[in-house]
Every structure is written in structure tokens, then in C-alpha cells.
CSV table of C-alpha atoms in Angstrom, one decimal:
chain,number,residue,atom,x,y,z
A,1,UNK,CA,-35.8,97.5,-51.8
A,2,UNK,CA,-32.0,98.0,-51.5
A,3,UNK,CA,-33.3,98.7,-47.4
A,4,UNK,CA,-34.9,95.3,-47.1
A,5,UNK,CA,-31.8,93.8,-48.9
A,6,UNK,CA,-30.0,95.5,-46.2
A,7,UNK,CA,-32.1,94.1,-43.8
A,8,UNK,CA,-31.8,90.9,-45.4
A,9,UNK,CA,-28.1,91.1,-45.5
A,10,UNK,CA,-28.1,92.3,-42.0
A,11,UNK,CA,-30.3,89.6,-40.7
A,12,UNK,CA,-28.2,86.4,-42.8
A,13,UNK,CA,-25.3,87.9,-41.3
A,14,UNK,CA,-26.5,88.1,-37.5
A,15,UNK,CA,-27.9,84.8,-38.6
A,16,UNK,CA,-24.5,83.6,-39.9
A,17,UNK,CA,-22.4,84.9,-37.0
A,18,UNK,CA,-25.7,82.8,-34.6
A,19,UNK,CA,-24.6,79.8,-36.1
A,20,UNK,CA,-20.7,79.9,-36.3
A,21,UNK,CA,-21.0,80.5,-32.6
A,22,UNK,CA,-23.7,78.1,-32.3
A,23,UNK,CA,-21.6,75.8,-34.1
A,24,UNK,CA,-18.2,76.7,-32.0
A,25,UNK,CA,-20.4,76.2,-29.0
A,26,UNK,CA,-21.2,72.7,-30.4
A,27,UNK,CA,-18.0,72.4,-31.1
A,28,UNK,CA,-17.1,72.8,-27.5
A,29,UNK,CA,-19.7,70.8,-25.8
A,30,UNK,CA,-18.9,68.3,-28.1
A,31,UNK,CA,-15.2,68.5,-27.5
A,32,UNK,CA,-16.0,68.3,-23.7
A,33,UNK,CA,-18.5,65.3,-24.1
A,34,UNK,CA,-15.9,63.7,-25.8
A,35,UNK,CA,-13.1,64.3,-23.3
A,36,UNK,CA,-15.7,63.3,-20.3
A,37,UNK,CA,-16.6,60.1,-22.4
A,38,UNK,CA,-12.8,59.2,-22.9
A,39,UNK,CA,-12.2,59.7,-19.3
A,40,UNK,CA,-15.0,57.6,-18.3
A,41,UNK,CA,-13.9,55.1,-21.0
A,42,UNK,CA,-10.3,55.1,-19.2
A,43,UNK,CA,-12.0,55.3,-15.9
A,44,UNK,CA,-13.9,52.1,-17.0
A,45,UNK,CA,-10.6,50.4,-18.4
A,46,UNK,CA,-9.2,51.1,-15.1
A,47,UNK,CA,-11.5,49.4,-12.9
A,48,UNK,CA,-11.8,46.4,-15.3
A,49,UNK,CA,-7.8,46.2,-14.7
A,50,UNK,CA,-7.8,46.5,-11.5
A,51,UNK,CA,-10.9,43.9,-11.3
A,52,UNK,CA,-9.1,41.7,-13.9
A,53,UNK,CA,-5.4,41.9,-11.6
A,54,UNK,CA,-7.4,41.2,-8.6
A,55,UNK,CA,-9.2,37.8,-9.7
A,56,UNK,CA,-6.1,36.7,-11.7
A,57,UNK,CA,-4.6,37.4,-8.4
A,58,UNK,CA,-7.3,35.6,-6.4
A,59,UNK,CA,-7.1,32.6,-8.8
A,60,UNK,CA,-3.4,32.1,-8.1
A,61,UNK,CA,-3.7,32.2,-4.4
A,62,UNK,CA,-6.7,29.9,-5.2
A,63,UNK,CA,-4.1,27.9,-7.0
A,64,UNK,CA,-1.6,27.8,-4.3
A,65,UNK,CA,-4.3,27.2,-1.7
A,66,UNK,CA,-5.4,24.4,-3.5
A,67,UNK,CA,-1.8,23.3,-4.0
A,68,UNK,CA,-1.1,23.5,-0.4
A,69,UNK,CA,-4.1,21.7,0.7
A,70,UNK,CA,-3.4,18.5,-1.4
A,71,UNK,CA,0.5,18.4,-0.1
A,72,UNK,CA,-0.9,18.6,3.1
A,73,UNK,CA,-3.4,15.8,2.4
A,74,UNK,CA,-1.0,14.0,0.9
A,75,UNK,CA,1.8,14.4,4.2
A,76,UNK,CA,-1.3,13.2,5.9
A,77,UNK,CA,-2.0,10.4,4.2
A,78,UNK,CA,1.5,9.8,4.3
A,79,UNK,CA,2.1,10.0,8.1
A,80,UNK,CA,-1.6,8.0,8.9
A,81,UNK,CA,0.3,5.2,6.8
A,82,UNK,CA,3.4,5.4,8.4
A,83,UNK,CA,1.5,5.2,11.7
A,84,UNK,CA,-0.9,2.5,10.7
A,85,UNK,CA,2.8,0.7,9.5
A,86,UNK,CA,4.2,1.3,13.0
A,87,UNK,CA,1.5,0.2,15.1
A,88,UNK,CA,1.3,-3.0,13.3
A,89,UNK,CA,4.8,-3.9,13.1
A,90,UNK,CA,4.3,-3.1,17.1
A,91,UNK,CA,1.5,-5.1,17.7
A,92,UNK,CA,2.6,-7.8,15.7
A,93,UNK,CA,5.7,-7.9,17.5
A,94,UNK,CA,3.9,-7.7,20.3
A,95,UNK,CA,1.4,-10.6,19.6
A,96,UNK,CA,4.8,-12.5,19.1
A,97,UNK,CA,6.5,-11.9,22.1
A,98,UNK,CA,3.6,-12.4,24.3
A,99,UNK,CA,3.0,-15.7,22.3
A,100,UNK,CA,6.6,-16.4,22.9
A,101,UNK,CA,6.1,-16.4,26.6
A,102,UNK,CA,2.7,-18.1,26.6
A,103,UNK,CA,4.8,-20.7,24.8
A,104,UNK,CA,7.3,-20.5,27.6
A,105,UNK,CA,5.1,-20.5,30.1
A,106,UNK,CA,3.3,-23.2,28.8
A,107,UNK,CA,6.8,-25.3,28.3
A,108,UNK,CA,7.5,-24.0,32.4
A,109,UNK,CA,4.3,-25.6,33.6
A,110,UNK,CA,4.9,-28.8,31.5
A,111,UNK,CA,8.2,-28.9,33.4
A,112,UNK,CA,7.0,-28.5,36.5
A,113,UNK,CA,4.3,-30.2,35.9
A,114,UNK,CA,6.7,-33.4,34.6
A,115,UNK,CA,8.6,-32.5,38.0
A,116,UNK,CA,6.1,-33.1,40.4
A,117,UNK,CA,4.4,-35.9,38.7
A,118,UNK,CA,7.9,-37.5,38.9
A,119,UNK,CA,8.5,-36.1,42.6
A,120,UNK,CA,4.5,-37.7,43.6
A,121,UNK,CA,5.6,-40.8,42.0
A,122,UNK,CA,8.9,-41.0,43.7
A,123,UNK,CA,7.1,-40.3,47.2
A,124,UNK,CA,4.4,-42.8,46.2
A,125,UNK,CA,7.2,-45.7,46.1
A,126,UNK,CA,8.8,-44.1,49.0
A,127,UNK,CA,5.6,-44.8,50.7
A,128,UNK,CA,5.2,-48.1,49.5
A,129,UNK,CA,8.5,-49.3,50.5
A,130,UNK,CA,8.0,-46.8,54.0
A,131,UNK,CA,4.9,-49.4,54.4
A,132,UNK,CA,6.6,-52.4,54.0
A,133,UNK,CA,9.6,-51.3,56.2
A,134,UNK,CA,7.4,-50.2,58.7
A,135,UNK,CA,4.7,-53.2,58.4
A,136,UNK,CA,8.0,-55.5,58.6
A,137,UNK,CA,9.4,-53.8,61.6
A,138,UNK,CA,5.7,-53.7,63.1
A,139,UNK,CA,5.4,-57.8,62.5
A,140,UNK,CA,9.3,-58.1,64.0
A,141,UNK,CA,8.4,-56.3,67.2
A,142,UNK,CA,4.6,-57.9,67.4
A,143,UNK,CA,6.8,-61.3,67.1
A,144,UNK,CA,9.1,-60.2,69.8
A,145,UNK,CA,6.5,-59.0,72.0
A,146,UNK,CA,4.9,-62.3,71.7
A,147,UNK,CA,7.8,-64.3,72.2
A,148,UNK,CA,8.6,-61.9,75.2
A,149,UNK,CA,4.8,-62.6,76.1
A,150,UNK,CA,5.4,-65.9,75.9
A,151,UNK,CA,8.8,-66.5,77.5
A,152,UNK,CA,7.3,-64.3,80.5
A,153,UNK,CA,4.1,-66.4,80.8
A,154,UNK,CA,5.2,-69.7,79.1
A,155,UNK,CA,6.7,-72.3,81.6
A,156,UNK,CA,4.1,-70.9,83.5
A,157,UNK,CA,1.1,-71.2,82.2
């Protein structure tokens, strides 16, 4: 008996020592799962840091891109007005002036049109009175010529 008690003895204690290293070895891998799983856990944090840095990142040059984009719209807008302003004041002084000198013109033409109505007029009276000088001198001479007619074939005849 006091053998298999020895035996027993023996085998507990193998089967003690079996399981304190067992139990250090779990212990180990344990302690090395952990450490893995806290640098995959940090690895993890990492990324999501540098993901998070990178869209805040994106979302302010998205910002100032958008920013950008409406000033420019905006100096656009500005400048298509300013424009639009310009060429109207232009054109409008432009109608004006060439109305000005259609009105001008128009004023020119009445002149010269009053002028040589006035000039036809004065040539028509000119006319008239050339007539009548010329139809007087005509009926002087025709009376000459017949009292030269007449004195030639008067005592005569």
C-alpha cells in the first residue's frame, strides 16, 4: 500500500508539476495573445487616425475648394455685370450719338433742302423776268425790223 501511495504521490506530483507548467505555458501564450491583440488594437487605432486625419483633411480642402469656387463665381458674376454695365452705357451712348447725327443730318438736308427750294425759286423768277426781257427785246427788234421793212419798201410799194 505505502508503494501505491508512493505511486500515487509520485504520479499527483508529475501531475502537479504537468500543470504548473501547463499553466505557465498558458500563461505565456496568453501573455503573447494579449500583447499581439494590443498591438493589433494599436495597429487598428492607427490606421483609424490616420484615416480620420486624412478625411478631416480632405473635408477642409473640400471646404476651401468649395470656398474658392463660389469667390470665383461670384468675381464672375461680378465682372459679367460690370461688362453687361459697360456695353450698355456704350451702346447707349452710342445709339445717342448716331441719333445725334441722324438728327443733324436730317437738320443738313432740311437746310439744303430750304436752300435749293429757295435757289429754284429765285431762278424761276429770274426766268420769268429773263422772259419778259427777252420777249420785250424780241417785240422791240421785230418792231424795228418792221419799221426797217417798211421804211426800205414803204414809199415804194
Amino acid at each position: 500500500r505505502e508503494a501505491h501511495e508512493l505511486l500515487v504521490k509520485e504520479h499527483f506530483g508529475h501531475e502537479k508539476s504537468e500543470r504548473e507548467r501547463n499553466h505557465v505555458h498558458i500563461q505565456e501564450t496568453l501573455a503573447r495573445e494579449k500583447e499581439a491583440r494590443e498591438k493589433h488594437v494599436a495597429s487598428r487605432k492607427d490606421v483609424l487616425n490616420r484615416e480620420a486625419q486624412a478625411r478631416e483633411a480632405w473635408e477642409a480642402t473640400s471646404r476651401d475648394t468649395q470656398g474658392m469656387l463660389q469667390k470665383e463665381r461670384e468675381a464672375r458674376e461680378r465682372h459679367e455685370r460690370t461688362v453687361q454695365d459697360h456695353l450698355s452705357n456704350h451702346l447707349q451712348k452710342e445709339r445717342s450719338n448716331m441719333e445725334e447725327v441722324l438728327t443733324k443730318e436730317r437738320a443738313e438736308r432740311s437746310r439744303h433742302h430750304e436752300t435749293v427750294h429757295e435757289r429754284m425759286e429765285t431762278l424761276q423768277r429770274l426766268m420769268v423776268s429773263l422772259e419778259a426781257v427777252v420777249r420785250k427785246d424780241t417785240d422791240e427788234r421785230a418792231k424795228e425790223a418792221h419799221r426797217l421793212w417798211q421804211g426800205i419798201h414803204g414809199p415804194t410799194h
